[in-house]
Short mmCIF file of C-alpha atoms in Angstrom, two decimals:
data_model
loop_
_atom_site.label_atom_id
_atom_site.label_comp_id
_atom_site.label_asym_id
_atom_site.label_seq_id
_atom_site.Cartn_x
_atom_site.Cartn_y
_atom_site.Cartn_z
CA UNK A 1 33.67 -12.60 0.11
CA UNK A 2 30.49 -10.18 -0.28
CA UNK A 3 27.74 -10.62 2.27
CA UNK A 4 24.63 -11.16 -0.26
CA UNK A 5 25.14 -13.96 -3.05
CA UNK A 6 23.30 -12.82 -6.41
CA UNK A 7 19.59 -14.31 -6.02
CA UNK A 8 19.67 -12.53 -2.43
CA UNK A 9 20.65 -9.00 -4.06
CA UNK A 10 18.07 -9.48 -6.72
CA UNK A 11 15.23 -10.50 -4.68
CA UNK A 12 15.81 -7.58 -2.38
CA UNK A 13 17.18 -5.15 -4.85
CA UNK A 14 14.72 -2.48 -3.74
CA UNK A 15 16.00 -2.98 -0.25
CA UNK A 16 19.50 -2.45 -0.95
CA UNK A 17 18.62 0.66 -3.40
CA UNK A 18 16.86 2.33 -0.12
CA UNK A 19 20.33 1.79 1.84
CA UNK A 20 22.16 2.85 -0.68
CA UNK A 21 23.76 -0.67 -1.72
CA UNK A 22 25.09 -0.93 1.79
CA UNK A 23 25.14 -4.97 1.93
CA UNK A 24 26.56 -5.15 5.32
CA UNK A 25 23.69 -3.13 6.78
CA UNK A 26 21.16 -5.14 5.24
CA UNK A 27 22.33 -8.16 6.60
CA UNK A 28 22.53 -6.48 10.34
CA UNK A 29 18.75 -5.82 9.63
CA UNK A 30 18.48 -8.96 8.50
CA UNK A 31 19.69 -9.99 12.09
CA UNK A 32 16.87 -8.04 13.55
CA UNK A 33 14.01 -8.97 11.78
CA UNK A 34 15.12 -13.06 11.68
CA UNK A 35 15.10 -12.43 15.32
CA UNK A 36 11.73 -10.65 15.57
CA UNK A 37 9.29 -11.64 12.87
CA UNK A 38 8.65 -15.00 13.50
CA UNK A 39 7.18 -14.39 17.07
CA UNK A 40 5.19 -11.34 15.74
CA UNK A 41 3.77 -13.76 12.98
CA UNK A 42 3.08 -16.33 15.88
CA UNK A 43 1.21 -13.70 17.79
CA UNK A 44 -0.62 -12.11 15.19
CA UNK A 45 -2.10 -15.52 14.27
CA UNK A 46 -2.84 -16.21 18.26
CA UNK A 47 -4.47 -12.60 18.27
CA UNK A 48 -6.88 -13.69 15.66
CA UNK A 49 -7.29 -17.39 16.89
CA UNK A 50 -8.39 -15.30 20.21
CA UNK A 51 -10.54 -12.81 18.30
CA UNK A 52 -7.95 -10.22 20.31
CA UNK A 53 -8.51 -7.92 17.10
CA UNK A 54 -7.10 -4.65 18.76
CA UNK A 55 -4.35 -6.96 19.19
CA UNK A 56 -3.93 -7.88 15.87
CA UNK A 57 -4.32 -4.77 14.49
CA UNK A 58 -1.05 -3.86 16.83
CA UNK A 59 0.58 -6.92 15.85
CA UNK A 60 0.01 -6.63 12.01
CA UNK A 61 1.21 -2.99 12.64
CA UNK A 62 4.73 -4.08 13.95
CA UNK A 63 5.33 -6.88 11.37
CA UNK A 64 4.37 -4.81 8.89
CA UNK A 65 6.98 -2.35 9.63
CA UNK A 66 9.34 -4.54 10.77
CA UNK A 67 9.25 -6.31 7.31
CA UNK A 68 8.78 -3.22 5.15
CA UNK A 69 12.55 -2.99 5.32
CA UNK A 70 12.86 -5.52 2.98
CA UNK A 71 9.72 -5.68 1.12
CA UNK A 72 7.13 -2.92 0.38
CA UNK A 73 5.19 -4.89 -1.86
CA UNK A 74 3.23 -8.40 -1.67
CA UNK A 75 2.97 -9.52 1.14
CA UNK A 76 3.75 -7.06 2.90
CA UNK A 77 1.41 -4.78 1.44
CA UNK A 78 -1.44 -7.17 1.88
CA UNK A 79 -1.08 -6.89 5.80
CA UNK A 80 -2.89 -3.43 6.09
CA UNK A 81 -6.33 -4.52 4.71
CA UNK A 82 -5.90 -6.98 7.72
CA UNK A 83 -4.94 -4.39 9.78
CA UNK A 84 -8.01 -2.40 8.65
CA UNK A 85 -10.46 -5.54 9.10
CA UNK A 86 -9.00 -6.03 12.89
CA UNK A 87 -9.72 -2.13 13.13
CA UNK A 88 -13.41 -3.06 12.54
CA UNK A 89 -13.02 -5.95 14.29
CA UNK A 90 -14.51 -7.98 10.98
CA UNK A 91 -13.52 -11.44 12.30
CA UNK A 92 -14.45 -13.15 8.79
CA UNK A 93 -12.20 -11.03 6.72
CA UNK A 94 -9.39 -11.08 9.38
CA UNK A 95 -9.15 -14.71 8.92
CA UNK A 96 -9.83 -14.99 5.74
CA UNK A 97 -7.01 -12.43 4.70
CA UNK A 98 -4.71 -13.94 7.11
CA UNK A 99 -4.65 -17.06 5.42
CA UNK A 100 -4.19 -15.96 2.13
CA UNK A 101 -0.80 -14.09 3.40
CA UNK A 102 0.33 -16.26 6.07
CA UNK A 103 2.44 -18.28 3.82
CA UNK A 104 3.84 -15.75 1.87
CA UNK A 105 5.11 -13.90 5.07
CA UNK A 106 6.67 -17.10 6.52
CA UNK A 107 8.35 -17.65 2.82
CA UNK A 108 9.35 -13.81 3.00
CA UNK A 109 10.71 -14.53 6.41
CA UNK A 110 12.47 -17.45 5.34
CA UNK A 111 14.39 -15.51 3.23
CA UNK A 112 15.21 -12.83 5.25
CA UNK A 113 16.79 -15.09 7.45
CA UNK A 114 18.81 -16.62 4.75
CA UNK A 115 20.39 -13.10 4.39
CA UNK A 116 20.92 -13.05 8.10
CA UNK A 117 23.23 -15.65 7.85
CA UNK A 118 25.00 -14.66 5.28
CA UNK A 119 28.92 -13.08 5.46
#
């Protein structure tokens, strides 16, 4: 049985293309992301709530890098404006941007966790 189902293949077709169709590698990478992404998202939220904007910029950058293996468009592309606002210490913009993308990021992480359980 192939590691991914048809829905996962379609959803992450760009990621598979970057890996020359290597589903096993995508599943392996999903395991790493599934392990680290939830805590990075929580850390980003905590950094924002604590007004630790330098930390939030770092957490956002790490999360963006981690998730970009699977998605380079929305919602991952929407992390960069949050990082930029954090670097400017723009509390209002950071909070608004996080609120706008939080649910989408959780959904993406859940989808990646689904891949990590494949095979």
